[in-house]
Coordinates of C-alpha atoms and ligand atoms in Angstrom, one line a residue:
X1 CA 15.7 56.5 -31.9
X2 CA 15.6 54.4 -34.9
X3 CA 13.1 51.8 -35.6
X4 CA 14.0 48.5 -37.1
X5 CA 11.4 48.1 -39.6
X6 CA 12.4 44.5 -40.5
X7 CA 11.6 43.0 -36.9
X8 CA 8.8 41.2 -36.8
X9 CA 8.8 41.4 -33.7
X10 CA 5.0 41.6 -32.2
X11 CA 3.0 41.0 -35.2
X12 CA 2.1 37.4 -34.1
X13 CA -1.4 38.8 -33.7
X14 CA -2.1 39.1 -37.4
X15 CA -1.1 35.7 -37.9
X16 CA -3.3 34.3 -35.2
X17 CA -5.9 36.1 -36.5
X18 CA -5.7 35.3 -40.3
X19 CA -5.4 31.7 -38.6
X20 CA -8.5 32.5 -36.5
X21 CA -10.6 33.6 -39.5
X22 CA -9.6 31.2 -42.4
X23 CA -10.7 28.2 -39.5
X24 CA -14.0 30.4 -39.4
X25 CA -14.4 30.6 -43.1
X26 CA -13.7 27.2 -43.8
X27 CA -16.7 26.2 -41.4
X28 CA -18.8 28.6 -43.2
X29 CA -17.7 27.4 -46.5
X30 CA -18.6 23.5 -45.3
X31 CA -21.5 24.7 -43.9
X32 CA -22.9 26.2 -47.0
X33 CA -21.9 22.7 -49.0
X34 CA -18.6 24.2 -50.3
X35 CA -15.0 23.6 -49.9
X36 CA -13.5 25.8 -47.9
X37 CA -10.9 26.2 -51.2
X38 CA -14.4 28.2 -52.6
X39 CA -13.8 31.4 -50.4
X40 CA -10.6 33.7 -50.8
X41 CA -9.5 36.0 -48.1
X42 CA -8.6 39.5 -49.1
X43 CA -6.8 41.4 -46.6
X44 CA -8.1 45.0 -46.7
X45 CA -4.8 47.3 -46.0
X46 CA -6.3 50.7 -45.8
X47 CA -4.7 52.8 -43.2
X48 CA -1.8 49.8 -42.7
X49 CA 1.7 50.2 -42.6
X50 CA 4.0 48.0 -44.9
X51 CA 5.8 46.1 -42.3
X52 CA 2.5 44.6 -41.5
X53 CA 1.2 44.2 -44.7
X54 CA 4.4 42.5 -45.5
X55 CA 4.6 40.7 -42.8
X56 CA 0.6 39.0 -43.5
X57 CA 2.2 38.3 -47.1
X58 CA 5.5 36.9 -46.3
X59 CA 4.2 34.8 -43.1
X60 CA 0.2 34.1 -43.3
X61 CA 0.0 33.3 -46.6
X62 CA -1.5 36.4 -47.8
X63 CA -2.1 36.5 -51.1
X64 CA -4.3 39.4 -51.9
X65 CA -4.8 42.7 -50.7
X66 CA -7.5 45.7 -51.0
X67 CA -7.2 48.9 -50.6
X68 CA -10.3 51.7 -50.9
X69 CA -7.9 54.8 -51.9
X70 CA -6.3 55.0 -55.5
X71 CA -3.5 57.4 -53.8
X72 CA -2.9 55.4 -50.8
X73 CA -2.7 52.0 -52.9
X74 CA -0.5 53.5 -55.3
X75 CA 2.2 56.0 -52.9
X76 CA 2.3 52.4 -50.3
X77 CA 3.3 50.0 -53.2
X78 CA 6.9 50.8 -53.4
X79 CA 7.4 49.7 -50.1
X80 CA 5.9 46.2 -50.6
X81 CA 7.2 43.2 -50.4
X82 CA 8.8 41.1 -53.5
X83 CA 6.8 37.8 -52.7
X84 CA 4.2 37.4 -55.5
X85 CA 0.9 38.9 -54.3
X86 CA -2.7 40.9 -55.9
X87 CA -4.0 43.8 -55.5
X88 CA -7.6 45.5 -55.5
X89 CA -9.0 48.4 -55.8
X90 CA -12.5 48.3 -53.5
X91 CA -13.4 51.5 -52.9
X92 CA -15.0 54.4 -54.8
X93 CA -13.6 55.3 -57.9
X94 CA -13.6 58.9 -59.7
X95 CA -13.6 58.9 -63.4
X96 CA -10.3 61.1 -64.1
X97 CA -8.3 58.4 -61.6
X98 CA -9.0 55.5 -63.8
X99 CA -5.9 56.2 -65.5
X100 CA -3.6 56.2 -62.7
X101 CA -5.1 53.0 -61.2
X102 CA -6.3 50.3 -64.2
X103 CA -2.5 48.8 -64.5
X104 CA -1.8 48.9 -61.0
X105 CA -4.2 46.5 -59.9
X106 CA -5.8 42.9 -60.9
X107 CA -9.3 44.3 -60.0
X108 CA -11.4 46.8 -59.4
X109 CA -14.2 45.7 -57.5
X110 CA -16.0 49.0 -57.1
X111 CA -17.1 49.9 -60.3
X112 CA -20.8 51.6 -59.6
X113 CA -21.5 53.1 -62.8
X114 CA -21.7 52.9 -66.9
X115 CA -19.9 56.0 -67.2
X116 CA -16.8 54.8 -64.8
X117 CA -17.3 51.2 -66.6
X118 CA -16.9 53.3 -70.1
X119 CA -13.6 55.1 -69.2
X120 CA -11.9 51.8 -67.5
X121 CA -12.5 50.2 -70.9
X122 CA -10.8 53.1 -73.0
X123 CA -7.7 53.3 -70.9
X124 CA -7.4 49.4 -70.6
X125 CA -7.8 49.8 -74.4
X126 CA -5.2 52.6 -75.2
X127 CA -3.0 50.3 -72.9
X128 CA -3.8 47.0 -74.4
X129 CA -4.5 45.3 -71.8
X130 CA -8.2 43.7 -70.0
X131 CA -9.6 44.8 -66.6
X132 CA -11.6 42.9 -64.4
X133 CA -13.8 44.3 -62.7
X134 CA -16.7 43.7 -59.9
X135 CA -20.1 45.9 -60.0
X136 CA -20.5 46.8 -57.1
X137 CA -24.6 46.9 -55.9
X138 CA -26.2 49.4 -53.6
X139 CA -28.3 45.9 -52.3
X140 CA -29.8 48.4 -49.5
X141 CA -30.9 51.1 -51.7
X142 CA -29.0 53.7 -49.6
X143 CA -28.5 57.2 -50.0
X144 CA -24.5 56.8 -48.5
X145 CA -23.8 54.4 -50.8
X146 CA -22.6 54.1 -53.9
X147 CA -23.3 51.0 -56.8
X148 CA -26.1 49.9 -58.6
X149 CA -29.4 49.5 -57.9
X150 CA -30.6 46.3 -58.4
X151 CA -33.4 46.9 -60.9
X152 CA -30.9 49.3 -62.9
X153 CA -28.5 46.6 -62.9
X154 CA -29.6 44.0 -65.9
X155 CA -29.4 47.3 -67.9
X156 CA -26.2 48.3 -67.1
X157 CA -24.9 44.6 -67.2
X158 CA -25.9 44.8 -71.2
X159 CA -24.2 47.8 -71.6
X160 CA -21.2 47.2 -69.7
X161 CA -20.7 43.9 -71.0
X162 CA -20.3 45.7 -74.7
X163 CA -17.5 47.6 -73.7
X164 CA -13.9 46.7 -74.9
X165 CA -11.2 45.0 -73.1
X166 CA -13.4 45.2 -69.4
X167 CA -14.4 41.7 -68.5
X168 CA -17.0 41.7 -65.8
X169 CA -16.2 38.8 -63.2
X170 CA -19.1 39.4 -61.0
X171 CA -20.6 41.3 -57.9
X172 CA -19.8 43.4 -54.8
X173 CA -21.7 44.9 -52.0
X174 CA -21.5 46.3 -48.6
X175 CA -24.8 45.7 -46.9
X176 CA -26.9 48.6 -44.6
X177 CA -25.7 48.3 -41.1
X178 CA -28.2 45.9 -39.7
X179 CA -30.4 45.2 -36.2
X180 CA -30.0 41.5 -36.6
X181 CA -29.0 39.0 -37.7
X182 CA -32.1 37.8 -40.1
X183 CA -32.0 41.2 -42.2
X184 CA -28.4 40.8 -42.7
X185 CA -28.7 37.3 -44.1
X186 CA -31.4 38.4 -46.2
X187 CA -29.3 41.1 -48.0
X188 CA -26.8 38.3 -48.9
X189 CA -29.6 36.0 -50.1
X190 CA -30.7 38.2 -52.4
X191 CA -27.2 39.0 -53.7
X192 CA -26.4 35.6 -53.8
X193 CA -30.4 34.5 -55.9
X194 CA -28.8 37.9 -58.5
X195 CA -25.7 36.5 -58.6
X196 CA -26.9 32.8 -59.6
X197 CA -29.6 34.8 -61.9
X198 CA -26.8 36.6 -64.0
X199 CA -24.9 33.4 -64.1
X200 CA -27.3 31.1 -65.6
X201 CA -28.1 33.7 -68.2
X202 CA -24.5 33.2 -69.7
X203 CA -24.3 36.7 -71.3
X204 CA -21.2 36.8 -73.6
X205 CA -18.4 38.3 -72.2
X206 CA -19.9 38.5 -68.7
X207 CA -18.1 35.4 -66.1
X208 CA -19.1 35.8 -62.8
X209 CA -17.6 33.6 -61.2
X210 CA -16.9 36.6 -57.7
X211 CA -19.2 37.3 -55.2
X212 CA -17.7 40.0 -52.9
X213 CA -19.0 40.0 -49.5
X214 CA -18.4 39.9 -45.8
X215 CA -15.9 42.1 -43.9
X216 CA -15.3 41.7 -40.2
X217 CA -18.5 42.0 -38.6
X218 CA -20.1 39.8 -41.1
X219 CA -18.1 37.6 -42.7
X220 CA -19.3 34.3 -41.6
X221 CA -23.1 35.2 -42.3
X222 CA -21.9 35.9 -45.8
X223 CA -19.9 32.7 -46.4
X224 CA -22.6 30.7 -45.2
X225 CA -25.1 33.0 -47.7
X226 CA -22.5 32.2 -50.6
X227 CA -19.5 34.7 -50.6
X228 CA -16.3 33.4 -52.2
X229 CA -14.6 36.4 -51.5
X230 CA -14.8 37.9 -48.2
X231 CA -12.9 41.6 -47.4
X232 CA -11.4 41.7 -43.8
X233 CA -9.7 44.6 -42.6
X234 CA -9.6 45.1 -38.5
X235 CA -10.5 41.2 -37.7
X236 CA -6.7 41.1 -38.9
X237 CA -4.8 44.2 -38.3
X238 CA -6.7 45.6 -35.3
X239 CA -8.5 48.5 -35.7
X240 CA -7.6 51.3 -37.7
X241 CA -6.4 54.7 -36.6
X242 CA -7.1 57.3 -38.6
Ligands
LIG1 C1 -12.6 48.9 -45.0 C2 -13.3 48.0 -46.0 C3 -13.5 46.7 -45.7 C4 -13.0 46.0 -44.4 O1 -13.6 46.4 -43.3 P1 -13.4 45.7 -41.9 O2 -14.7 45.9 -41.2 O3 -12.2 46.4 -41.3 O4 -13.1 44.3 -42.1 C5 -14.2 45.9 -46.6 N1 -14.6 46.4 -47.8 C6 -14.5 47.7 -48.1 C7 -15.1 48.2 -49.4 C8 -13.8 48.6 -47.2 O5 -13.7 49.9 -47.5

């Protein structure tokens, strides 16, 4: 048996529910006193197959994907579509991959250290090209988790934003699994009060104009808390099987 990988045949779920969730991130966009233009929807395509991921691009108006593993983003991207999309990298990050990954993507969003920060910005350099890139913050002080901590982070900013041919566009986290509903808000607040902080400081060659947060338990708590760029994986694709 042969399988016709260009029927489409079934995937009507993803669109409903990139349908479902832009209608729910619109409300949290209004809700928070923004347009719901404000927020951009990253589909996360870890663990995926093509045909779907093609499928969300070429029918749902998918414009940007994410995926957390430089050999899985990279070995997948032959077989995606021709329709103009971006790509992210949003998950860890080990120094001697940077090479592989910098021209392969229009972001990395996981950058959680000076030293990483320091090699993206000599291989954008030998290649002549700029990198954007998120820092990603470690806003529950975890031990599982990587990214800055948040009184490291003005430090690292500073030196960061003296590197070469890296321009930092702003923040990324992954909040602490929560008990309700009132600490998870509050970990968005105070990315949110940082992210405004570093942005009325207008440090040269430091935009932030992207704060990275929700995914699909919690992305309408972070919209409302002032995401404009939420990261949804299952809510779209169903959940993943590893
Ligand atoms: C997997 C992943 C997501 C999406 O998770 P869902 O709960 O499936 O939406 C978002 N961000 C990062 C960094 C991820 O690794």
């Amino acid at each position: 048996m042969t399988e016709n990988l260009s029927n489409d045949k079934g995937l009507e779920y993803i669109s409903e529910n990139i349908k479902r969730i832009k209608e729910e991130i619109a409300k949290a966009a209004i809700k928070s006193g923004r347009s719901p233009y404000d927020v951009k929807l990253l589909a996360v395509t870890k663990t995926v197959e093509p045909q779907k991921i093609n499928y969300a691009i070429e029918n749902c108006g998918i414009d940007l994907i994410g995926e957390n593993k430089v050999q899985e983003l990279l070995s997948k991207s032959e077989q995606l579509t021709e329709v103009k999309f971006e790509k992210h990298l949003i998950g860890t990050l080990q120094r001697n991959k940077v090479k592989k990954i910098v021209s392969a993507v229009s972001m990395i969003q996981s950058v959680d250290s000076v030293r990483l920060a320091d090699e993206i910005s000599h291989v954008s350099s030998s290649l002549s090209i700029t990198s954007n890139i998120l820092l990603q913050i470690n806003i529950g002080k975890e031990e599982s988790k990587s990214g800055f901590m948040v009184e490291e982070l003005e430090e690292s900013l500073h030196r960061i934003s003296l590197l070469d041919n890296i321009s930092i566009r702003g923040l990324m986290c992954i909040p602490p699994i929560c008990e309700n509903e009132t600490e998870l808000n509050q970990y968005f607040e105070n990315m949110y009060r940082i992210f405004v902080d570093i942005k009325a400081k207008k440090y040269d060659n430091i935009l932030m104009d992207i704060l990275s947060m929700g995914m699909s338990g919690d992305y309408v708590n972070a919209v409302t808390h002032g995401s404009n760029l939420v990261r949804i994986g299952s809510s779209i694709f169903g959940a993943r099987i590893y």
